[in-house]
PDB file of C-alpha atoms and ligand atoms in Angstrom:
ATOM      1  CA  MET C  18      -0.285  12.642   7.478  1.00  0.00           C
ATOM      2  CA  ARG C  19      -2.034  13.706   4.266  1.00  0.00           C
ATOM      3  CA  ILE C  20      -3.133  11.022   1.823  1.00  0.00           C
ATOM      4  CA  ASP C  21      -4.345  11.772  -1.708  1.00  0.00           C
ATOM      5  CA  ILE C  22      -5.810   9.111  -3.998  1.00  0.00           C
ATOM      6  CA  VAL C  23      -6.381   9.460  -7.750  1.00  0.00           C
ATOM      7  CA  THR C  24      -8.881   6.913  -9.151  1.00  0.00           C
ATOM      8  CA  ILE C  25     -11.726   6.501 -11.647  1.00  0.00           C
ATOM      9  CA  PHE C  26     -13.769   4.950  -8.810  1.00  0.00           C
ATOM     10  CA  PRO C  27     -13.695   7.595  -6.024  1.00  0.00           C
ATOM     11  CA  GLU C  28     -16.732   6.080  -4.314  1.00  0.00           C
ATOM     12  CA  PHE C  29     -14.658   2.951  -3.719  1.00  0.00           C
ATOM     13  CA  PHE C  30     -12.935   4.828  -0.884  1.00  0.00           C
ATOM     14  CA  ASP C  31     -16.114   5.904   0.941  1.00  0.00           C
ATOM     15  CA  VAL C  32     -15.383   2.999   3.285  1.00  0.00           C
ATOM     16  CA  LEU C  33     -12.422   4.984   4.658  1.00  0.00           C
ATOM     17  CA  ASP C  34     -14.987   7.030   6.610  1.00  0.00           C
ATOM     18  CA  LEU C  35     -15.507   4.008   8.832  1.00  0.00           C
ATOM     19  CA  SER C  36     -13.638   2.378  11.706  1.00  0.00           C
ATOM     20  CA  LEU C  37     -10.174   3.360  12.888  1.00  0.00           C
ATOM     21  CA  LEU C  38      -9.288   5.341   9.798  1.00  0.00           C
ATOM     22  CA  GLY C  39     -12.581   7.223  10.018  1.00  0.00           C
ATOM     23  CA  LYS C  40     -11.775   8.191  13.606  1.00  0.00           C
ATOM     24  CA  ALA C  41      -8.230   9.173  12.592  1.00  0.00           C
ATOM     25  CA  ARG C  42      -9.678  11.482   9.969  1.00  0.00           C
ATOM     26  CA  GLN C  43     -12.119  13.032  12.431  1.00  0.00           C
ATOM     27  CA  SER C  44      -9.288  13.648  14.897  1.00  0.00           C
ATOM     28  CA  GLY C  45      -7.109  15.181  12.180  1.00  0.00           C
ATOM     29  CA  LEU C  46      -4.409  12.501  12.424  1.00  0.00           C
ATOM     30  CA  ILE C  47      -5.024  11.668   8.775  1.00  0.00           C
ATOM     31  CA  GLU C  48      -6.233  14.058   6.071  1.00  0.00           C
ATOM     32  CA  LEU C  49      -7.681  12.328   3.002  1.00  0.00           C
ATOM     33  CA  GLY C  50      -8.310  13.647  -0.488  1.00  0.00           C
ATOM     34  CA  VAL C  51      -9.940  11.395  -3.137  1.00  0.00           C
ATOM     35  CA  HIS C  52      -9.755  12.701  -6.722  1.00  0.00           C
ATOM     36  CA  ASN C  53     -11.676  11.467  -9.758  1.00  0.00           C
ATOM     37  CA  LEU C  54      -9.290  11.125 -12.688  1.00  0.00           C
ATOM     38  CA  ARG C  55     -12.180  11.849 -15.069  1.00  0.00           C
ATOM     39  CA  ASP C  56     -12.467  15.356 -13.599  1.00  0.00           C
ATOM     40  CA  HIS C  57      -9.140  16.037 -15.339  1.00  0.00           C
ATOM     41  CA  THR C  58     -10.324  15.163 -18.866  1.00  0.00           C
ATOM     42  CA  HIS C  59     -11.651  17.640 -21.416  1.00  0.00           C
ATOM     43  CA  ASP C  60     -13.464  15.520 -23.981  1.00  0.00           C
ATOM     44  CA  ARG C  61     -17.187  14.776 -24.052  1.00  0.00           C
ATOM     45  CA  HIS C  62     -16.631  11.150 -22.997  1.00  0.00           C
ATOM     46  CA  HIS C  63     -14.135  11.991 -20.235  1.00  0.00           C
ATOM     47  CA  SER C  64     -11.729   9.494 -21.815  1.00  0.00           C
ATOM     48  CA  VAL C  65      -8.965   8.174 -19.596  1.00  0.00           C
ATOM     49  CA  ASP C  66      -7.602   5.366 -21.784  1.00  0.00           C
ATOM     50  CA  ASP C  67      -6.673   4.567 -25.367  1.00  0.00           C
ATOM     51  CA  THR C  68      -5.226   1.750 -27.472  1.00  0.00           C
ATOM     52  CA  PRO C  69      -1.607   0.779 -26.810  1.00  0.00           C
ATOM     53  CA  TYR C  70       1.178   1.936 -29.177  1.00  0.00           C
ATOM     54  CA  GLY C  71       2.746  -1.186 -30.650  1.00  0.00           C
ATOM     55  CA  GLY C  72      -0.572  -3.030 -30.588  1.00  0.00           C
ATOM     56  CA  GLY C  73      -1.761  -5.671 -28.154  1.00  0.00           C
ATOM     57  CA  ALA C  74      -4.928  -6.340 -26.240  1.00  0.00           C
ATOM     58  CA  GLY C  75      -6.490  -4.006 -23.703  1.00  0.00           C
ATOM     59  CA  MET C  76      -6.235  -0.275 -23.172  1.00  0.00           C
ATOM     60  CA  VAL C  77      -3.618   1.980 -21.590  1.00  0.00           C
ATOM     61  CA  MET C  78      -4.441   4.908 -19.285  1.00  0.00           C
ATOM     62  CA  LYS C  79      -3.608   8.200 -20.992  1.00  0.00           C
ATOM     63  CA  ALA C  80      -0.836  10.428 -19.631  1.00  0.00           C
ATOM     64  CA  GLU C  81      -2.662  13.785 -19.973  1.00  0.00           C
ATOM     65  CA  PRO C  82      -5.408  13.222 -17.391  1.00  0.00           C
ATOM     66  CA  TRP C  83      -2.833  11.774 -14.984  1.00  0.00           C
ATOM     67  CA  GLY C  84      -0.533  14.755 -15.447  1.00  0.00           C
ATOM     68  CA  ALA C  85      -3.380  17.192 -14.852  1.00  0.00           C
ATOM     69  CA  ALA C  86      -4.641  15.298 -11.786  1.00  0.00           C
ATOM     70  CA  LEU C  87      -1.213  14.886 -10.185  1.00  0.00           C
ATOM     71  CA  ASP C  88      -0.161  18.468 -10.951  1.00  0.00           C
ATOM     72  CA  ALA C  89      -3.367  19.671  -9.270  1.00  0.00           C
ATOM     73  CA  ILE C  90      -2.242  17.816  -6.114  1.00  0.00           C
ATOM     74  CA  LEU C  91       1.488  18.533  -6.338  1.00  0.00           C
ATOM     75  CA  GLY C  92       1.243  22.085  -7.578  1.00  0.00           C
ATOM     76  CA  ALA C  93       1.560  22.350 -11.341  1.00  0.00           C
ATOM     77  CA  ALA C  94       4.844  22.936 -13.138  1.00  0.00           C
ATOM     78  CA  PRO C  95       3.727  26.060 -15.108  1.00  0.00           C
ATOM     79  CA  GLU C  96       5.036  24.859 -18.475  1.00  0.00           C
ATOM     80  CA  ALA C  97       3.263  21.521 -18.006  1.00  0.00           C
ATOM     81  CA  VAL C  98      -0.081  23.304 -17.601  1.00  0.00           C
ATOM     82  CA  ALA C  99       0.604  25.640 -20.550  1.00  0.00           C
ATOM     83  CA  THR C 100       1.597  22.676 -22.784  1.00  0.00           C
ATOM     84  CA  GLU C 101      -1.480  20.597 -22.034  1.00  0.00           C
ATOM     85  CA  ALA C 102      -3.935  23.521 -22.150  1.00  0.00           C
ATOM     86  CA  VAL C 103      -3.069  24.508 -25.731  1.00  0.00           C
ATOM     87  CA  ALA C 104      -1.813  21.415 -27.564  1.00  0.00           C
ATOM     88  CA  THR C 105      -4.411  19.055 -28.966  1.00  0.00           C
ATOM     89  CA  ASP C 106      -2.105  16.503 -30.634  1.00  0.00           C
ATOM     90  CA  ALA C 107      -0.151  14.031 -28.430  1.00  0.00           C
ATOM     91  CA  ALA C 108       2.906  14.329 -30.700  1.00  0.00           C
ATOM     92  CA  ALA C 109       2.885  18.121 -30.305  1.00  0.00           C
ATOM     93  CA  VAL C 110       2.560  17.707 -26.547  1.00  0.00           C
ATOM     94  CA  ALA C 111       5.466  15.272 -26.422  1.00  0.00           C
ATOM     95  CA  THR C 112       7.720  17.513 -28.562  1.00  0.00           C
ATOM     96  CA  GLU C 113       6.891  20.746 -26.747  1.00  0.00           C
ATOM     97  CA  ALA C 114       6.974  19.143 -23.277  1.00  0.00           C
ATOM     98  CA  ALA C 115      10.397  17.627 -23.966  1.00  0.00           C
ATOM     99  CA  ALA C 116      11.649  21.029 -25.139  1.00  0.00           C
ATOM    100  CA  THR C 117      10.223  23.122 -22.332  1.00  0.00           C
ATOM    101  CA  GLU C 118      10.037  20.734 -19.383  1.00  0.00           C
ATOM    102  CA  THR C 119      12.226  21.724 -16.460  1.00  0.00           C
ATOM    103  CA  PRO C 120      12.132  19.608 -13.301  1.00  0.00           C
ATOM    104  CA  THR C 121      10.174  21.454 -10.626  1.00  0.00           C
ATOM    105  CA  ALA C 122      11.599  21.735  -7.155  1.00  0.00           C
ATOM    106  CA  VAL C 123       8.318  20.434  -5.738  1.00  0.00           C
ATOM    107  CA  ASN C 124       9.936  17.305  -4.302  1.00  0.00           C
ATOM    108  CA  ALA C 125      13.589  18.130  -4.648  1.00  0.00           C
ATOM    109  CA  ALA C 126      14.333  17.128  -1.074  1.00  0.00           C
ATOM    110  CA  ASP C 127      13.284  13.824   0.447  1.00  0.00           C
ATOM    111  CA  ASP C 128      10.584  15.539   2.502  1.00  0.00           C
ATOM    112  CA  GLY C 129       8.181  16.015  -0.395  1.00  0.00           C
ATOM    113  CA  PRO C 130       5.255  13.701  -1.130  1.00  0.00           C
ATOM    114  CA  ILE C 131       5.822  10.121  -2.242  1.00  0.00           C
ATOM    115  CA  LEU C 132       3.844   9.126  -5.343  1.00  0.00           C
ATOM    116  CA  ILE C 133       2.848   5.439  -5.099  1.00  0.00           C
ATOM    117  CA  PHE C 134       1.455   3.404  -8.004  1.00  0.00           C
ATOM    118  CA  PRO C 135       0.228  -0.083  -7.108  1.00  0.00           C
ATOM    119  CA  SER C 136       1.552  -2.337  -9.838  1.00  0.00           C
ATOM    120  CA  PRO C 137       2.204  -6.056 -10.390  1.00  0.00           C
ATOM    121  CA  ALA C 138       5.634  -4.854 -11.563  1.00  0.00           C
ATOM    122  CA  GLY C 139       6.300  -3.143  -8.246  1.00  0.00           C
ATOM    123  CA  ALA C 140       8.413  -3.884  -5.185  1.00  0.00           C
ATOM    124  CA  GLN C 141       6.734  -6.228  -2.697  1.00  0.00           C
ATOM    125  CA  PHE C 142       4.704  -4.339  -0.069  1.00  0.00           C
ATOM    126  CA  THR C 143       5.868  -5.443   3.391  1.00  0.00           C
ATOM    127  CA  GLN C 144       5.334  -4.502   7.013  1.00  0.00           C
ATOM    128  CA  ALA C 145       8.726  -2.800   6.923  1.00  0.00           C
ATOM    129  CA  MET C 146       7.585  -0.697   3.942  1.00  0.00           C
ATOM    130  CA  ALA C 147       4.326   0.117   5.767  1.00  0.00           C
ATOM    131  CA  ARG C 148       6.341   1.273   8.783  1.00  0.00           C
ATOM    132  CA  GLU C 149       8.642   3.386   6.592  1.00  0.00           C
ATOM    133  CA  LEU C 150       5.693   5.001   4.775  1.00  0.00           C
ATOM    134  CA  SER C 151       3.832   5.679   8.058  1.00  0.00           C
ATOM    135  CA  LEU C 152       6.576   8.207   8.900  1.00  0.00           C
ATOM    136  CA  GLU C 153       5.913  10.292   5.771  1.00  0.00           C
ATOM    137  CA  GLN C 154       3.944  13.545   5.772  1.00  0.00           C
ATOM    138  CA  HIS C 155       2.239  13.156   2.390  1.00  0.00           C
ATOM    139  CA  LEU C 156       1.422  10.067   0.322  1.00  0.00           C
ATOM    140  CA  ILE C 157      -0.210  10.218  -3.113  1.00  0.00           C
ATOM    141  CA  PHE C 158      -1.665   6.977  -4.506  1.00  0.00           C
ATOM    142  CA  GLY C 159      -2.356   6.604  -8.232  1.00  0.00           C
ATOM    143  CA  CYS C 160      -4.835   3.786  -8.999  1.00  0.00           C
ATOM    144  CA  GLY C 161      -4.119   2.386 -12.427  1.00  0.00           C
ATOM    145  CA  ARG C 162      -6.604   0.207 -14.305  1.00  0.00           C
ATOM    146  CA  TYR C 163      -6.780  -1.602 -17.648  1.00  0.00           C
ATOM    147  CA  GLU C 164      -3.296  -2.574 -18.901  1.00  0.00           C
ATOM    148  CA  GLY C 165      -1.675   0.132 -16.822  1.00  0.00           C
ATOM    149  CA  ILE C 166      -0.738   3.802 -17.047  1.00  0.00           C
ATOM    150  CA  ASP C 167       1.349   5.348 -19.877  1.00  0.00           C
ATOM    151  CA  GLN C 168       4.951   4.855 -18.697  1.00  0.00           C
ATOM    152  CA  ARG C 169       5.718   8.523 -19.264  1.00  0.00           C
ATOM    153  CA  VAL C 170       3.653   9.432 -16.191  1.00  0.00           C
ATOM    154  CA  VAL C 171       6.042   7.477 -13.957  1.00  0.00           C
ATOM    155  CA  ASP C 172       9.077   8.822 -15.846  1.00  0.00           C
ATOM    156  CA  HIS C 173       7.836  12.434 -15.654  1.00  0.00           C
ATOM    157  CA  TYR C 174       7.266  12.387 -11.903  1.00  0.00           C
ATOM    158  CA  GLU C 175      10.398  10.360 -11.155  1.00  0.00           C
ATOM    159  CA  ALA C 176      12.293  13.355 -12.498  1.00  0.00           C
ATOM    160  CA  ARG C 177      10.535  15.490  -9.890  1.00  0.00           C
ATOM    161  CA  GLY C 178      10.609  13.437  -6.773  1.00  0.00           C
ATOM    162  CA  ARG C 179      10.025  10.116  -5.092  1.00  0.00           C
ATOM    163  CA  VAL C 180       7.905   7.598  -7.020  1.00  0.00           C
ATOM    164  CA  ARG C 181       7.297   3.987  -5.926  1.00  0.00           C
ATOM    165  CA  LEU C 182       5.720   1.095  -7.813  1.00  0.00           C
ATOM    166  CA  VAL C 183       4.381  -1.308  -5.190  1.00  0.00           C
ATOM    167  CA  SER C 184       2.958  -4.813  -5.536  1.00  0.00           C
ATOM    168  CA  LEU C 185       0.727  -6.479  -2.949  1.00  0.00           C
ATOM    169  CA  GLY C 186       1.710  -9.900  -4.220  1.00  0.00           C
ATOM    170  CA  ASP C 187       2.118 -12.117  -7.247  1.00  0.00           C
ATOM    171  CA  TYR C 188      -1.453 -12.119  -8.481  1.00  0.00           C
ATOM    172  CA  VAL C 189      -3.496 -10.009 -10.871  1.00  0.00           C
ATOM    173  CA  LEU C 190      -6.071  -7.428  -9.833  1.00  0.00           C
ATOM    174  CA  ASN C 191      -8.281  -5.381 -12.142  1.00  0.00           C
ATOM    175  CA  GLY C 192      -6.971  -2.139 -10.727  1.00  0.00           C
ATOM    176  CA  GLY C 193      -5.035  -0.448  -7.980  1.00  0.00           C
ATOM    177  CA  GLU C 194      -7.954   0.490  -5.715  1.00  0.00           C
ATOM    178  CA  VAL C 195      -7.988  -2.735  -3.663  1.00  0.00           C
ATOM    179  CA  ALA C 196      -4.202  -2.555  -3.272  1.00  0.00           C
ATOM    180  CA  VAL C 197      -4.375   1.096  -2.149  1.00  0.00           C
ATOM    181  CA  MET C 198      -7.068   0.226   0.406  1.00  0.00           C
ATOM    182  CA  ALA C 199      -4.853  -2.483   1.894  1.00  0.00           C
ATOM    183  CA  MET C 200      -1.800  -0.237   1.950  1.00  0.00           C
ATOM    184  CA  ILE C 201      -3.681   2.656   3.582  1.00  0.00           C
ATOM    185  CA  GLU C 202      -4.928   0.321   6.318  1.00  0.00           C
ATOM    186  CA  ALA C 203      -1.479  -1.198   6.911  1.00  0.00           C
ATOM    187  CA  ILE C 204       0.196   2.247   6.938  1.00  0.00           C
ATOM    188  CA  GLY C 205      -2.558   4.192   8.740  1.00  0.00           C
ATOM    189  CA  ARG C 206      -2.720   1.870  11.750  1.00  0.00           C
ATOM    190  CA  LEU C 207       0.996   2.483  12.430  1.00  0.00           C
ATOM    191  CA  ILE C 208       0.544   6.248  12.743  1.00  0.00           C
ATOM    192  CA  PRO C 209       0.827   7.131  16.459  1.00  0.00           C
ATOM    193  CA  GLY C 210      -2.608   7.695  17.981  1.00  0.00           C
ATOM    194  CA  VAL C 211      -4.583   5.819  15.330  1.00  0.00           C
ATOM    195  CA  VAL C 212      -4.635   2.506  17.208  1.00  0.00           C
ATOM    196  CA  GLY C 213      -5.824   2.967  20.818  1.00  0.00           C
ATOM    197  CA  ASN C 214      -3.352   0.606  22.472  1.00  0.00           C
ATOM    198  CA  PRO C 215       0.085   0.856  20.780  1.00  0.00           C
ATOM    199  CA  GLU C 216       1.075  -2.302  22.678  1.00  0.00           C
ATOM    200  CA  SER C 217      -1.203  -4.248  20.319  1.00  0.00           C
ATOM    201  CA  LEU C 218       1.008  -3.219  17.401  1.00  0.00           C
ATOM    202  CA  VAL C 219       4.046  -4.925  18.825  1.00  0.00           C
ATOM    203  CA  GLU C 220       3.044  -8.598  19.055  1.00  0.00           C
ATOM    204  CA  GLU C 221       1.749  -9.040  15.534  1.00  0.00           C
ATOM    205  CA  SER C 222       2.724 -11.132  12.588  1.00  0.00           C
ATOM    206  CA  HIS C 223       5.700  -9.675  10.789  1.00  0.00           C
ATOM    207  CA  GLU C 224       6.402  -6.977  13.394  1.00  0.00           C
ATOM    208  CA  ASP C 225       9.351  -8.963  14.771  1.00  0.00           C
ATOM    209  CA  GLY C 226       9.889 -10.762  11.473  1.00  0.00           C
ATOM    210  CA  LEU C 227       8.026 -13.897  12.620  1.00  0.00           C
ATOM    211  CA  LEU C 228       4.394 -14.961  12.275  1.00  0.00           C
ATOM    212  CA  GLU C 229       2.300 -14.353  15.380  1.00  0.00           C
ATOM    213  CA  TYR C 230       1.518 -17.058  17.950  1.00  0.00           C
ATOM    214  CA  PRO C 231      -2.001 -18.609  18.110  1.00  0.00           C
ATOM    215  CA  SER C 232      -4.495 -16.743  20.335  1.00  0.00           C
ATOM    216  CA  TYR C 233      -7.268 -18.072  22.606  1.00  0.00           C
ATOM    217  CA  THR C 234     -10.046 -16.614  24.744  1.00  0.00           C
ATOM    218  CA  LYS C 235     -12.951 -17.913  26.904  1.00  0.00           C
ATOM    219  CA  PRO C 236     -14.336 -20.574  27.180  1.00  0.00           C
ATOM    220  CA  SER C 237     -11.291 -22.678  28.217  1.00  0.00           C
ATOM    221  CA  SER C 238     -12.891 -25.715  26.535  1.00  0.00           C
ATOM    222  CA  TRP C 239     -14.895 -25.544  23.293  1.00  0.00           C
ATOM    223  CA  ARG C 240     -16.251 -28.552  21.378  1.00  0.00           C
ATOM    224  CA  GLY C 241     -13.727 -30.756  23.181  1.00  0.00           C
ATOM    225  CA  LEU C 242     -10.810 -28.429  22.304  1.00  0.00           C
ATOM    226  CA  ASP C 243      -8.948 -27.074  25.332  1.00  0.00           C
ATOM    227  CA  VAL C 244      -6.821 -23.943  25.642  1.00  0.00           C
ATOM    228  CA  PRO C 245      -3.097 -24.915  26.026  1.00  0.00           C
ATOM    229  CA  PRO C 246      -2.654 -25.286  29.830  1.00  0.00           C
ATOM    230  CA  VAL C 247       0.420 -23.025  29.947  1.00  0.00           C
ATOM    231  CA  LEU C 248      -1.858 -20.074  29.057  1.00  0.00           C
ATOM    232  CA  LEU C 249      -3.958 -20.756  32.177  1.00  0.00           C
ATOM    233  CA  SER C 250      -0.900 -21.192  34.433  1.00  0.00           C
ATOM    234  CA  GLY C 251      -0.337 -17.540  35.309  1.00  0.00           C
ATOM    235  CA  ASN C 252       3.375 -18.230  34.798  1.00  0.00           C
ATOM    236  CA  HIS C 253       4.237 -15.276  32.530  1.00  0.00           C
ATOM    237  CA  GLY C 254       7.773 -16.453  31.830  1.00  0.00           C
ATOM    238  CA  ALA C 255       6.532 -19.849  30.675  1.00  0.00           C
ATOM    239  CA  ILE C 256       3.772 -18.188  28.635  1.00  0.00           C
ATOM    240  CA  SER C 257       6.230 -15.885  26.911  1.00  0.00           C
ATOM    241  CA  THR C 258       8.560 -18.806  26.131  1.00  0.00           C
ATOM    242  CA  TRP C 259       5.666 -20.894  24.779  1.00  0.00           C
ATOM    243  CA  ARG C 260       4.450 -18.037  22.574  1.00  0.00           C
ATOM    244  CA  ARG C 261       7.935 -17.416  21.141  1.00  0.00           C
ATOM    245  CA  GLN C 262       8.307 -21.139  20.372  1.00  0.00           C
ATOM    246  CA  GLN C 263       4.896 -21.139  18.676  1.00  0.00           C
ATOM    247  CA  GLN C 264       5.994 -18.196  16.519  1.00  0.00           C
ATOM    248  CA  ILE C 265       9.170 -20.017  15.468  1.00  0.00           C
ATOM    249  CA  GLU C 266       7.375 -23.309  14.744  1.00  0.00           C
ATOM    250  CA  ARG C 267       4.564 -21.571  12.806  1.00  0.00           C
ATOM    251  CA  THR C 268       7.004 -19.471  10.766  1.00  0.00           C
ATOM    252  CA  GLU C 269       9.205 -22.483  10.007  1.00  0.00           C
ATOM    253  CA  ARG C 270       6.140 -24.462   8.860  1.00  0.00           C
ATOM    254  CA  VAL C 271       4.204 -21.784   6.938  1.00  0.00           C
ATOM    255  CA  ARG C 272       6.811 -19.203   5.869  1.00  0.00           C
ATOM    256  CA  PRO C 273      10.316 -20.696   6.009  1.00  0.00           C
ATOM    257  CA  ASP C 274      11.359 -17.789   3.767  1.00  0.00           C
ATOM    258  CA  LEU C 275      10.805 -15.443   6.724  1.00  0.00           C
ATOM    259  CA  MET C 276      12.935 -17.437   9.169  1.00  0.00           C
ATOM    260  CA  PRO C 277      15.838 -15.340  10.499  1.00  0.00           C
ATOM    261  CA  PRO C 278      19.127 -17.231   9.836  1.00  0.00           C
ATOM    262  CA  ASP C 279      19.958 -17.385  13.550  1.00  0.00           C
ATOM    263  CA  LEU C 280      16.713 -19.271  14.245  1.00  0.00           C
ATOM    264  CA  LEU C 281      17.083 -21.848  11.470  1.00  0.00           C
ATOM    265  CA  PRO C 282      17.967 -25.360  12.699  1.00  0.00           C
ATOM    266  CA  PRO C 283      21.625 -26.231  11.922  1.00  0.00           C
ATOM    267  CA  ALA C 284      21.896 -27.676   8.392  1.00  0.00           C
ATOM    268  CA  ASN C 285      23.118 -31.065   9.640  1.00  0.00           C
ATOM    269  CA  ALA C 286      20.517 -31.307  12.455  1.00  0.00           C
ATOM    270  CA  LYS C 287      18.867 -34.732  12.390  1.00  0.00           C
ATOM    271  CA  GLN C 288      15.054 -34.449  12.388  1.00  0.00           C
ATOM    272  CA  SER C 289      13.842 -35.472  15.875  1.00  0.00           C
ATOM    273  CA  PRO C 290      11.832 -38.737  15.732  1.00  0.00           C
ATOM    274  CA  SER C 291       8.158 -37.778  15.364  1.00  0.00           C
TER     275      SER C 291
HETATM  276  N1  J9Q A 306      -2.607  -6.436 -10.706  1.00  0.00           N
HETATM  277  C1  J9Q A 306      -2.701  -5.059 -10.547  1.00  0.00           C
HETATM  278  C2  J9Q A 306      -3.351  -4.266 -11.520  1.00  0.00           C
HETATM  279  C3  J9Q A 306      -3.435  -2.886 -11.344  1.00  0.00           C
HETATM  280  C4  J9Q A 306      -2.872  -2.293 -10.216  1.00  0.00           C
HETATM  281  C5  J9Q A 306      -2.228  -3.063  -9.261  1.00  0.00           C
HETATM  282  C6  J9Q A 306      -2.134  -4.445  -9.421  1.00  0.00           C
HETATM  283  C7  J9Q A 306      -1.441  -5.249  -8.395  1.00  0.00           C
HETATM  284  C8  J9Q A 306      -0.848  -4.755  -7.237  1.00  0.00           C
HETATM  285  N2  J9Q A 306      -0.345  -5.820  -6.578  1.00  0.00           N
HETATM  286  C9  J9Q A 306      -0.589  -6.921  -7.294  1.00  0.00           C
HETATM  287  O1  J9Q A 306      -1.281  -6.568  -8.426  1.00  0.00           O
END
């Protein structure tokens, strides 16, 4: 898998040289390209943002640097390069681009890259989405900052191929970099060969739709707290049953929204006396 990241903080991703993902890169399982959005600006200040049309607080990331950066990764649509190289006024760019733009065939089929923008307005990132994305050949992550990226960037590339807005959760970050880091870890570890023992990928929270069971290791007693005896019994059937029950009880208690309908207690079930 190839992963490209566009960001104004490229050094943020130096950490991807470490640990499992570092090894995956050394072994060629994952190819990584990190691109500084400012390298695709042409003014003295390397500006990447400007004030929002319609007013309001904060700044919006400009479309031109994003178009130049993403075209450099995707393979430019010739007219897009010509338009941006000569026009200096945004209105002229918009008029000429609208007149001359023809969708490129870069991602016509579903086997082209997927362009992913972390966004609080995106679809919830889940283990199922991580699994789906781990099967792709090429992911491109665009890290927005400030009040977001000019909407025309999403619209322009949606006309060319697969674009996803993805949210890590209902909270506010200052930018997409932290979200991209989390997504790359969740996706990368599912790529065959990245995690040494694939068995360890199976019994994890969310893999089977339930939260994982509690885990214990030596010593068998610690500060007066003992390991559940069933785990010391050597009875693998009983252990498996206990673990499954722990998953169901933990999911029901902490994340009832994840409970599969067939595991929910019947609606009229009386609560057992505590
Ligand atoms: N708040 C944000 C700001 C910028 C880019 C992503 C996010 C985000 C992603 N998931 C939740 O928030």
